[in-house]
PDB file of C-alpha atoms and ligand atoms in Angstrom:
ATOM      1  CA  MET S 121     118.132 236.686  73.284  1.00 81.00           C
ATOM      2  CA  THR S 122     117.677 234.172  70.479  1.00 93.00           C
ATOM      3  CA  LEU S 123     119.526 230.922  71.132  1.00 96.00           C
ATOM      4  CA  LEU S 124     118.320 228.973  68.116  1.00 98.00           C
ATOM      5  CA  ALA S 125     116.895 230.311  64.869  1.00 98.00           C
ATOM      6  CA  ALA S 126     115.553 228.024  62.146  1.00 98.00           C
ATOM      7  CA  GLU S 127     115.165 229.943  58.912  1.00 98.00           C
ATOM      8  CA  GLY S 128     113.159 228.557  56.020  1.00 98.00           C
ATOM      9  CA  LEU S 129     114.137 224.910  56.571  1.00 98.00           C
ATOM     10  CA  ARG S 130     113.137 222.518  53.833  1.00 98.00           C
ATOM     11  CA  LYS S 131     113.676 218.786  53.384  1.00 98.00           C
ATOM     12  CA  SER S 132     112.217 216.314  50.904  1.00 98.00           C
ATOM     13  CA  PHE S 133     112.556 212.549  50.697  1.00 97.00           C
ATOM     14  CA  GLY S 134     111.866 211.523  47.124  1.00 94.00           C
ATOM     15  CA  GLY S 135     108.498 213.049  46.359  1.00 91.00           C
ATOM     16  CA  VAL S 136     107.580 213.687  49.992  1.00 95.00           C
ATOM     17  CA  VAL S 137     108.214 217.173  51.341  1.00 97.00           C
ATOM     18  CA  ALA S 138     108.812 216.389  55.021  1.00 98.00           C
ATOM     19  CA  ALA S 139     109.477 220.035  55.972  1.00 98.00           C
ATOM     20  CA  ARG S 140     108.757 223.207  54.037  1.00 98.00           C
ATOM     21  CA  ASP S 141     109.692 226.760  54.976  1.00 98.00           C
ATOM     22  CA  VAL S 142     110.003 225.942  58.675  1.00 98.00           C
ATOM     23  CA  SER S 143     111.078 229.051  60.586  1.00 98.00           C
ATOM     24  CA  PHE S 144     111.075 229.648  64.315  1.00 98.00           C
ATOM     25  CA  ALA S 145     113.184 231.103  67.115  1.00 97.00           C
ATOM     26  CA  LEU S 146     113.908 229.757  70.571  1.00 97.00           C
ATOM     27  CA  ALA S 147     115.289 231.780  73.486  1.00 95.00           C
ATOM     28  CA  ALA S 148     117.633 230.544  76.234  1.00 93.00           C
ATOM     29  CA  GLY S 149     115.609 228.987  79.055  1.00 91.00           C
ATOM     30  CA  GLU S 150     112.565 228.593  76.836  1.00 93.00           C
ATOM     31  CA  MET S 151     110.584 225.379  76.336  1.00 95.00           C
ATOM     32  CA  LEU S 152     109.351 225.192  72.744  1.00 97.00           C
ATOM     33  CA  ALA S 153     107.155 222.259  71.712  1.00 96.00           C
ATOM     34  CA  ILE S 154     106.578 221.003  68.182  1.00 96.00           C
ATOM     35  CA  ILE S 155     103.313 219.130  67.859  1.00 94.00           C
ATOM     36  CA  GLY S 156     101.578 217.571  64.883  1.00 92.00           C
ATOM     37  CA  PRO S 157     100.186 214.258  63.647  1.00 90.00           C
ATOM     38  CA  ASN S 158     102.450 211.287  62.852  1.00 89.00           C
ATOM     39  CA  GLY S 159     104.454 211.989  59.733  1.00 93.00           C
ATOM     40  CA  ALA S 160     104.057 215.778  60.113  1.00 95.00           C
ATOM     41  CA  GLY S 161     107.835 216.283  59.926  1.00 97.00           C
ATOM     42  CA  LYS S 162     108.693 216.765  63.602  1.00 96.00           C
ATOM     43  CA  SER S 163     111.648 214.360  63.682  1.00 95.00           C
ATOM     44  CA  THR S 164     112.863 215.756  60.367  1.00 97.00           C
ATOM     45  CA  VAL S 165     113.054 219.218  61.961  1.00 97.00           C
ATOM     46  CA  PHE S 166     114.870 217.830  65.037  1.00 96.00           C
ATOM     47  CA  ASN S 167     117.356 216.052  62.814  1.00 96.00           C
ATOM     48  CA  MET S 168     118.068 219.149  60.740  1.00 97.00           C
ATOM     49  CA  VAL S 169     118.773 221.108  63.936  1.00 97.00           C
ATOM     50  CA  GLY S 170     120.905 218.290  65.437  1.00 95.00           C
ATOM     51  CA  GLY S 171     122.926 217.736  62.265  1.00 95.00           C
ATOM     52  CA  GLN S 172     121.666 214.229  61.469  1.00 94.00           C
ATOM     53  CA  LEU S 173     120.006 215.587  58.311  1.00 97.00           C
ATOM     54  CA  ARG S 174     121.237 218.309  55.987  1.00 97.00           C
ATOM     55  CA  PRO S 175     118.412 220.675  54.931  1.00 98.00           C
ATOM     56  CA  ASP S 176     117.715 221.123  51.189  1.00 98.00           C
ATOM     57  CA  ALA S 177     117.249 224.839  51.898  1.00 98.00           C
ATOM     58  CA  GLY S 178     117.309 227.194  54.846  1.00 98.00           C
ATOM     59  CA  ARG S 179     119.627 227.790  57.786  1.00 98.00           C
ATOM     60  CA  VAL S 180     120.111 226.672  61.376  1.00 98.00           C
ATOM     61  CA  VAL S 181     121.661 229.442  63.468  1.00 98.00           C
ATOM     62  CA  LEU S 182     122.873 228.769  67.013  1.00 97.00           C
ATOM     63  CA  ASP S 183     123.654 231.842  69.059  1.00 95.00           C
ATOM     64  CA  GLY S 184     124.395 233.830  65.903  1.00 96.00           C
ATOM     65  CA  GLN S 185     126.572 231.101  64.344  1.00 97.00           C
ATOM     66  CA  ASP S 186     125.435 229.315  61.181  1.00 98.00           C
ATOM     67  CA  ILE S 187     125.627 225.573  61.924  1.00 97.00           C
ATOM     68  CA  THR S 188     123.638 224.349  58.912  1.00 97.00           C
ATOM     69  CA  GLY S 189     124.801 220.948  57.724  1.00 94.00           C
ATOM     70  CA  ARG S 190     127.487 220.511  60.409  1.00 97.00           C
ATOM     71  CA  PRO S 191     127.893 216.894  61.489  1.00 95.00           C
ATOM     72  CA  PRO S 192     126.188 215.844  64.758  1.00 91.00           C
ATOM     73  CA  ARG S 193     129.416 215.597  66.755  1.00 87.00           C
ATOM     74  CA  GLN S 194     130.307 219.211  65.945  1.00 93.00           C
ATOM     75  CA  VAL S 195     126.783 220.403  66.651  1.00 94.00           C
ATOM     76  CA  CYS S 196     126.976 218.623  70.010  1.00 90.00           C
ATOM     77  CA  ARG S 197     130.323 220.252  70.803  1.00 89.00           C
ATOM     78  CA  LEU S 198     128.753 223.651  70.092  1.00 93.00           C
ATOM     79  CA  GLY S 199     126.219 223.031  72.836  1.00 93.00           C
ATOM     80  CA  VAL S 200     123.305 221.122  71.335  1.00 94.00           C
ATOM     81  CA  GLY S 201     122.449 218.045  73.393  1.00 91.00           C
ATOM     82  CA  ARG S 202     119.817 215.432  72.799  1.00 88.00           C
ATOM     83  CA  THR S 203     118.293 212.629  74.774  1.00 81.00           C
ATOM     84  CA  PHE S 204     119.146 209.295  73.245  1.00 62.00           C
ATOM     85  CA  GLN S 205     117.456 205.952  73.283  1.00 53.00           C
ATOM     86  CA  VAL S 206     118.322 203.137  75.683  1.00 44.00           C
ATOM     87  CA  ALA S 207     120.415 201.306  73.094  1.00 46.00           C
ATOM     88  CA  GLN S 208     122.989 204.055  73.232  1.00 58.00           C
ATOM     89  CA  THR S 209     123.759 203.630  76.891  1.00 63.00           C
ATOM     90  CA  PHE S 210     126.072 200.847  77.976  1.00 73.00           C
ATOM     91  CA  LEU S 211     123.735 198.337  79.529  1.00 75.00           C
ATOM     92  CA  SER S 212     126.341 196.451  81.569  1.00 78.00           C
ATOM     93  CA  PHE S 213     127.908 199.668  82.898  1.00 86.00           C
ATOM     94  CA  SER S 214     126.773 201.142  86.174  1.00 92.00           C
ATOM     95  CA  VAL S 215     124.428 204.113  86.188  1.00 94.00           C
ATOM     96  CA  ALA S 216     127.229 206.415  87.398  1.00 94.00           C
ATOM     97  CA  GLY S 217     129.625 204.853  84.877  1.00 92.00           C
ATOM     98  CA  ASN S 218     127.328 205.847  82.019  1.00 91.00           C
ATOM     99  CA  VAL S 219     127.229 209.464  83.183  1.00 92.00           C
ATOM    100  CA  GLN S 220     131.012 209.415  83.772  1.00 92.00           C
ATOM    101  CA  MET S 221     131.552 208.203  80.195  1.00 88.00           C
ATOM    102  CA  ALA S 222     129.542 211.181  78.955  1.00 88.00           C
ATOM    103  CA  LEU S 223     131.608 213.554  81.108  1.00 91.00           C
ATOM    104  CA  ILE S 224     134.854 211.966  79.894  1.00 88.00           C
ATOM    105  CA  ALA S 225     133.681 212.472  76.290  1.00 84.00           C
ATOM    106  CA  ARG S 226     132.755 216.078  76.943  1.00 83.00           C
ATOM    107  CA  HIS S 227     136.186 216.810  78.401  1.00 85.00           C
ATOM    108  CA  GLY S 228     137.789 215.191  75.352  1.00 81.00           C
ATOM    109  CA  GLN S 229     139.479 212.580  77.557  1.00 79.00           C
ATOM    110  CA  THR S 230     138.311 209.465  75.753  1.00 74.00           C
ATOM    111  CA  ARG S 231     141.906 208.540  74.912  1.00 71.00           C
ATOM    112  CA  ASN S 232     143.131 209.038  78.473  1.00 68.00           C
ATOM    113  CA  VAL S 233     140.829 206.474  80.009  1.00 67.00           C
ATOM    114  CA  THR S 234     142.974 204.222  82.162  1.00 65.00           C
ATOM    115  CA  ALA S 235     142.487 201.658  84.870  1.00 58.00           C
ATOM    116  CA  ASP S 236     141.209 204.354  87.197  1.00 64.00           C
ATOM    117  CA  ALA S 237     138.439 205.498  84.826  1.00 68.00           C
ATOM    118  CA  ALA S 238     136.108 204.418  87.618  1.00 72.00           C
ATOM    119  CA  ALA S 239     137.156 207.508  89.567  1.00 81.00           C
ATOM    120  CA  MET S 240     137.050 210.002  86.681  1.00 86.00           C
ATOM    121  CA  HIS S 241     134.381 212.687  87.150  1.00 92.00           C
ATOM    122  CA  ARG S 242     132.685 210.516  89.758  1.00 94.00           C
ATOM    123  CA  ALA S 243     131.611 213.463  91.931  1.00 95.00           C
ATOM    124  CA  ASP S 244     130.172 215.406  88.981  1.00 96.00           C
ATOM    125  CA  ALA S 245     128.352 212.296  87.811  1.00 96.00           C
ATOM    126  CA  LEU S 246     126.801 211.819  91.248  1.00 97.00           C
ATOM    127  CA  ALA S 247     125.714 215.465  91.295  1.00 97.00           C
ATOM    128  CA  LEU S 248     123.992 215.082  87.905  1.00 96.00           C
ATOM    129  CA  LEU S 249     122.331 211.880  89.095  1.00 97.00           C
ATOM    130  CA  ALA S 250     121.104 213.668  92.213  1.00 97.00           C
ATOM    131  CA  ARG S 251     119.582 216.337  89.947  1.00 95.00           C
ATOM    132  CA  VAL S 252     117.425 213.676  88.243  1.00 94.00           C
ATOM    133  CA  GLY S 253     116.764 211.765  91.478  1.00 95.00           C
ATOM    134  CA  MET S 254     118.855 208.724  90.546  1.00 96.00           C
ATOM    135  CA  ASP S 255     121.936 209.021  92.803  1.00 96.00           C
ATOM    136  CA  GLY S 256     120.601 206.186  94.959  1.00 97.00           C
ATOM    137  CA  ALA S 257     121.083 203.803  92.005  1.00 96.00           C
ATOM    138  CA  ALA S 258     124.577 205.038  91.069  1.00 96.00           C
ATOM    139  CA  ASP S 259     126.302 201.660  91.346  1.00 95.00           C
ATOM    140  CA  ARG S 260     123.627 199.463  89.802  1.00 95.00           C
ATOM    141  CA  PRO S 261     124.012 198.232  86.214  1.00 92.00           C
ATOM    142  CA  ILE S 262     121.812 200.436  84.051  1.00 91.00           C
ATOM    143  CA  GLY S 263     120.336 197.302  82.460  1.00 89.00           C
ATOM    144  CA  GLU S 264     118.603 196.466  85.777  1.00 91.00           C
ATOM    145  CA  LEU S 265     116.652 199.709  86.001  1.00 92.00           C
ATOM    146  CA  ALA S 266     112.973 200.188  85.293  1.00 90.00           C
ATOM    147  CA  TYR S 267     112.275 201.918  81.970  1.00 87.00           C
ATOM    148  CA  GLY S 268     111.232 205.220  83.534  1.00 88.00           C
ATOM    149  CA  ASP S 269     114.445 205.306  85.585  1.00 91.00           C
ATOM    150  CA  VAL S 270     116.555 204.672  82.475  1.00 90.00           C
ATOM    151  CA  LYS S 271     114.902 207.748  80.945  1.00 90.00           C
ATOM    152  CA  ARG S 272     115.987 209.824  83.955  1.00 92.00           C
ATOM    153  CA  VAL S 273     119.544 208.577  83.584  1.00 93.00           C
ATOM    154  CA  GLU S 274     119.394 209.463  79.861  1.00 91.00           C
ATOM    155  CA  LEU S 275     118.471 212.986  80.875  1.00 92.00           C
ATOM    156  CA  ALA S 276     121.518 213.106  83.194  1.00 93.00           C
ATOM    157  CA  ILE S 277     123.697 211.802  80.324  1.00 92.00           C
ATOM    158  CA  ALA S 278     122.377 214.535  78.020  1.00 91.00           C
ATOM    159  CA  LEU S 279     123.058 217.163  80.718  1.00 93.00           C
ATOM    160  CA  ALA S 280     126.620 215.859  81.127  1.00 91.00           C
ATOM    161  CA  ALA S 281     127.446 217.508  77.796  1.00 88.00           C
ATOM    162  CA  SER S 282     126.491 220.918  79.318  1.00 91.00           C
ATOM    163  CA  PRO S 283     124.096 221.738  76.500  1.00 94.00           C
ATOM    164  CA  ARG S 284     122.805 225.246  75.870  1.00 95.00           C
ATOM    165  CA  LEU S 285     120.049 223.718  73.776  1.00 96.00           C
ATOM    166  CA  LEU S 286     118.466 220.343  74.492  1.00 95.00           C
ATOM    167  CA  LEU S 287     116.552 218.425  71.811  1.00 95.00           C
ATOM    168  CA  MET S 288     114.002 215.935  73.107  1.00 93.00           C
ATOM    169  CA  ASP S 289     112.156 214.013  70.389  1.00 91.00           C
ATOM    170  CA  GLU S 290     109.452 212.090  72.245  1.00 88.00           C
ATOM    171  CA  PRO S 291     111.554 211.624  75.393  1.00 86.00           C
ATOM    172  CA  THR S 292     108.753 209.814  77.198  1.00 85.00           C
ATOM    173  CA  ALA S 293     107.891 207.289  74.464  1.00 83.00           C
ATOM    174  CA  GLY S 294     106.896 203.983  76.026  1.00 82.00           C
ATOM    175  CA  MET S 295     106.393 205.395  79.523  1.00 85.00           C
ATOM    176  CA  ALA S 296     103.286 205.178  81.686  1.00 85.00           C
ATOM    177  CA  PRO S 297     101.254 208.418  81.826  1.00 82.00           C
ATOM    178  CA  ARG S 298     102.179 209.303  85.408  1.00 83.00           C
ATOM    179  CA  GLU S 299     105.890 208.729  84.755  1.00 86.00           C
ATOM    180  CA  ARG S 300     105.665 210.845  81.597  1.00 86.00           C
ATOM    181  CA  ALA S 301     104.292 213.819  83.464  1.00 85.00           C
ATOM    182  CA  ALA S 302     107.003 213.471  86.135  1.00 88.00           C
ATOM    183  CA  LEU S 303     109.845 213.281  83.577  1.00 89.00           C
ATOM    184  CA  MET S 304     108.549 216.305  81.671  1.00 89.00           C
ATOM    185  CA  ARG S 305     108.182 218.247  84.922  1.00 90.00           C
ATOM    186  CA  LEU S 306     111.751 217.360  85.857  1.00 92.00           C
ATOM    187  CA  ALA S 307     113.168 218.297  82.441  1.00 90.00           C
ATOM    188  CA  ALA S 308     111.296 221.615  82.509  1.00 91.00           C
ATOM    189  CA  ALA S 309     112.546 222.464  86.009  1.00 92.00           C
ATOM    190  CA  ILE S 310     116.177 221.646  85.155  1.00 91.00           C
ATOM    191  CA  ALA S 311     116.022 223.598  81.881  1.00 88.00           C
ATOM    192  CA  ARG S 312     114.586 226.674  83.624  1.00 89.00           C
ATOM    193  CA  ASP S 313     117.131 226.564  86.463  1.00 91.00           C
ATOM    194  CA  ALA S 314     120.069 226.152  84.107  1.00 90.00           C
ATOM    195  CA  GLY S 315     118.778 228.525  81.405  1.00 92.00           C
ATOM    196  CA  ILE S 316     118.867 225.714  78.834  1.00 95.00           C
ATOM    197  CA  GLY S 317     116.625 226.125  75.795  1.00 96.00           C
ATOM    198  CA  VAL S 318     114.538 223.036  75.064  1.00 96.00           C
ATOM    199  CA  LEU S 319     112.968 221.942  71.792  1.00 96.00           C
ATOM    200  CA  PHE S 320     110.705 218.979  72.413  1.00 95.00           C
ATOM    201  CA  THR S 321     107.898 216.909  71.042  1.00 92.00           C
ATOM    202  CA  GLU S 322     105.549 214.735  72.973  1.00 88.00           C
ATOM    203  CA  HIS S 323     102.378 212.783  72.235  1.00 83.00           C
ATOM    204  CA  ASP S 324     100.814 213.635  75.566  1.00 83.00           C
ATOM    205  CA  MET S 325      99.021 216.938  74.919  1.00 86.00           C
ATOM    206  CA  ASP S 326      98.515 217.540  78.657  1.00 85.00           C
ATOM    207  CA  ALA S 327     102.292 217.478  79.134  1.00 86.00           C
ATOM    208  CA  VAL S 328     102.812 219.772  76.139  1.00 91.00           C
ATOM    209  CA  PHE S 329     100.277 222.347  77.229  1.00 91.00           C
ATOM    210  CA  ALA S 330     101.506 222.206  80.853  1.00 91.00           C
ATOM    211  CA  HIS S 331     105.214 222.717  80.135  1.00 92.00           C
ATOM    212  CA  ALA S 332     105.685 224.518  76.824  1.00 94.00           C
ATOM    213  CA  ASP S 333     106.202 228.278  76.810  1.00 95.00           C
ATOM    214  CA  ARG S 334     105.343 228.258  73.131  1.00 96.00           C
ATOM    215  CA  ILE S 335     104.033 225.641  70.703  1.00 96.00           C
ATOM    216  CA  LEU S 336     104.587 225.146  66.963  1.00 97.00           C
ATOM    217  CA  VAL S 337     101.980 223.145  65.088  1.00 95.00           C
ATOM    218  CA  LEU S 338     103.328 221.243  62.120  1.00 95.00           C
ATOM    219  CA  VAL S 339     101.013 219.618  59.578  1.00 93.00           C
ATOM    220  CA  ARG S 340     102.351 217.895  56.443  1.00 93.00           C
ATOM    221  CA  GLY S 341     105.675 219.662  56.768  1.00 97.00           C
ATOM    222  CA  SER S 342     104.319 223.190  57.228  1.00 96.00           C
ATOM    223  CA  ILE S 343     103.872 225.268  60.367  1.00 97.00           C
ATOM    224  CA  ILE S 344     100.166 226.081  60.509  1.00 94.00           C
ATOM    225  CA  ALA S 345     100.300 227.961  63.827  1.00 95.00           C
ATOM    226  CA  GLN S 346     102.666 229.040  66.564  1.00 95.00           C
ATOM    227  CA  GLY S 347     102.178 230.834  69.836  1.00 96.00           C
ATOM    228  CA  THR S 348     101.559 230.397  73.527  1.00 96.00           C
ATOM    229  CA  PRO S 349      99.541 227.347  74.644  1.00 94.00           C
ATOM    230  CA  GLU S 350      96.482 229.613  75.006  1.00 94.00           C
ATOM    231  CA  GLN S 351      96.883 231.028  71.497  1.00 95.00           C
ATOM    232  CA  VAL S 352      97.385 227.594  69.945  1.00 93.00           C
ATOM    233  CA  ARG S 353      94.470 226.060  71.800  1.00 90.00           C
ATOM    234  CA  ALA S 354      92.196 228.847  70.559  1.00 90.00           C
ATOM    235  CA  ASP S 355      93.463 228.758  66.945  1.00 91.00           C
ATOM    236  CA  GLU S 356      90.663 227.921  64.503  1.00 89.00           C
ATOM    237  CA  GLU S 357      92.847 226.108  62.010  1.00 88.00           C
ATOM    238  CA  VAL S 358      94.583 224.034  64.692  1.00 88.00           C
ATOM    239  CA  ARG S 359      91.253 222.964  66.099  1.00 85.00           C
ATOM    240  CA  ARG S 360      90.000 222.071  62.645  1.00 83.00           C
ATOM    241  CA  VAL S 361      93.085 220.274  61.335  1.00 78.00           C
ATOM    242  CA  TYR S 362      94.567 218.752  64.446  1.00 72.00           C
ATOM    243  CA  LEU S 363      93.105 219.112  67.896  1.00 63.00           C
ATOM    244  CA  GLY S 364      89.617 219.104  66.397  1.00 58.00           C
ATOM    245  CA  THR S 365      89.494 215.489  65.213  1.00 55.00           C
ATOM    246  CA  THR S 366      87.417 214.219  68.132  1.00 52.00           C
ATOM    247  CA  GLY S 367      85.334 217.397  68.112  1.00 47.00           C
ATOM    248  CA  LEU S 368      84.652 216.848  64.428  1.00 45.00           C
ATOM    249  CA  ARG S 369      83.624 213.256  65.023  1.00 47.00           C
ATOM    250  CA  ALA S 370      81.306 214.342  67.813  1.00 47.00           C
ATOM    251  CA  ALA S 371      79.783 217.002  65.561  1.00 45.00           C
ATOM    252  CA  LEU S 372      79.196 214.507  62.751  1.00 48.00           C
ATOM    253  CA  ARG S 373      77.639 212.059  65.186  1.00 52.00           C
ATOM    254  CA  ALA S 374      75.353 214.786  66.549  1.00 48.00           C
ATOM    255  CA  ARG S 375      74.254 215.670  63.022  1.00 48.00           C
ATOM    256  CA  ARG S 376      73.514 212.061  62.149  1.00 49.00           C
ATOM    257  CA  HIS S 377      71.285 211.750  65.202  1.00 49.00           C
ATOM    258  CA  GLY S 378      69.891 215.277  64.959  1.00 40.00           C
TER     259      GLY S 378
HETATM  260  P1  ADP U 206     107.078 212.897  62.595  1.00 96.73           P
HETATM  261  O1  ADP U 206     108.310 212.872  63.424  1.00 96.73           O
HETATM  262  O2  ADP U 206     106.283 214.155  62.726  1.00 96.73           O
HETATM  263  O3  ADP U 206     106.193 211.697  62.806  1.00 96.73           O
HETATM  264  P2  ADP U 206     108.898 212.544  60.346  1.00 96.73           P
HETATM  265  O4  ADP U 206     109.753 213.747  60.337  1.00 96.73           O
HETATM  266  O5  ADP U 206     109.486 211.307  60.921  1.00 96.73           O
HETATM  267  O6  ADP U 206     107.500 212.874  61.043  1.00 96.73           O
HETATM  268  O7  ADP U 206     108.441 212.213  58.863  1.00 96.73           O
HETATM  269  C1  ADP U 206     107.915 213.192  57.974  1.00 96.73           C
HETATM  270  C2  ADP U 206     107.687 212.571  56.600  1.00 96.73           C
HETATM  271  O8  ADP U 206     108.943 212.291  56.001  1.00 96.73           O
HETATM  272  C3  ADP U 206     106.914 211.256  56.608  1.00 96.73           C
HETATM  273  O9  ADP U 206     106.125 211.207  55.451  1.00 96.73           O
HETATM  274  C4  ADP U 206     108.021 210.236  56.585  1.00 96.73           C
HETATM  275  O10 ADP U 206     107.558 209.039  55.992  1.00 96.73           O
HETATM  276  C5  ADP U 206     109.066 210.912  55.712  1.00 96.73           C
HETATM  277  N1  ADP U 206     110.451 210.517  56.094  1.00 96.73           N
HETATM  278  C6  ADP U 206     111.075 210.813  57.252  1.00 96.73           C
HETATM  279  N2  ADP U 206     112.342 210.348  57.264  1.00 96.73           N
HETATM  280  C7  ADP U 206     112.520 209.733  56.057  1.00 96.73           C
HETATM  281  C8  ADP U 206     113.627 209.066  55.416  1.00 96.73           C
HETATM  282  N3  ADP U 206     114.800 208.938  56.056  1.00 96.73           N
HETATM  283  N4  ADP U 206     113.431 208.573  54.188  1.00 96.73           N
HETATM  284  C9  ADP U 206     112.257 208.721  53.558  1.00 96.73           C
HETATM  285  N5  ADP U 206     111.186 209.350  54.067  1.00 96.73           N
HETATM  286  C10 ADP U 206     111.303 209.848  55.308  1.00 96.73           C
HETATM  287 MG1   MG U 207     108.958 211.596  64.938  1.00 96.73          MG
END
């Protein structure tokens, strides 16, 4: 069952076509990766799906409903979550408090927050924190946590909105390689268990090929290949244009010396 369909998405900035005729489908519980060099248009595609950017052409369809051009808050309410950057969490708040705020927002209770906000959705917040392995730090200010731990809490905050689709645009940016692999493994396990569809991008190709069910390869705004990790790895054009850079260099070096 198709959860998200992107149909012929196009976006230009001045003379630069950041995305052209981008079409793909994502099923519930599926992990779909978008890879491509810097400037390929990955974030542009994320932002068109999340409502931060309105496409020049094409449609975004969520579970059969056309959500093209809806503002981010509406898109979020319809079940599209995304992991945010550190700046968007409240640094002086406790870890649990941050997740509770997200739960309060999801239940539309922002105006009802009173002196006992500290108790609101506390148990649900602790359960989400346990899911990402951070319940032990529930009462610490989030600003005291190590960077990798903040990323885990951000995942819990994203899950607090009960998304059907989760957008993760370079969720592990700035993390050490071992932490990256662990966060991706965690996100993949949670998404599978909960049947959440995930659209993600990630610089670490090992993480992409280990966790994606399918991969889209974007180059200068166009999809040049899509398929399973095996299909994409074996694709001639992908190897030539993208994965093949080091191979090409090695080949040129061999020729020079040959
Ligand atoms: P990626 O995420 O794959 O690195 P982006 O989607 O951020 O790529 O960018 C794709 C292209 O669109 C780049 O050439 C970038 O400079 C351009 N671009 C992206 N956002 C904007 C913007 N808000 N204004 C102007 N140009 C932009
Ligand atoms: Mg980007």
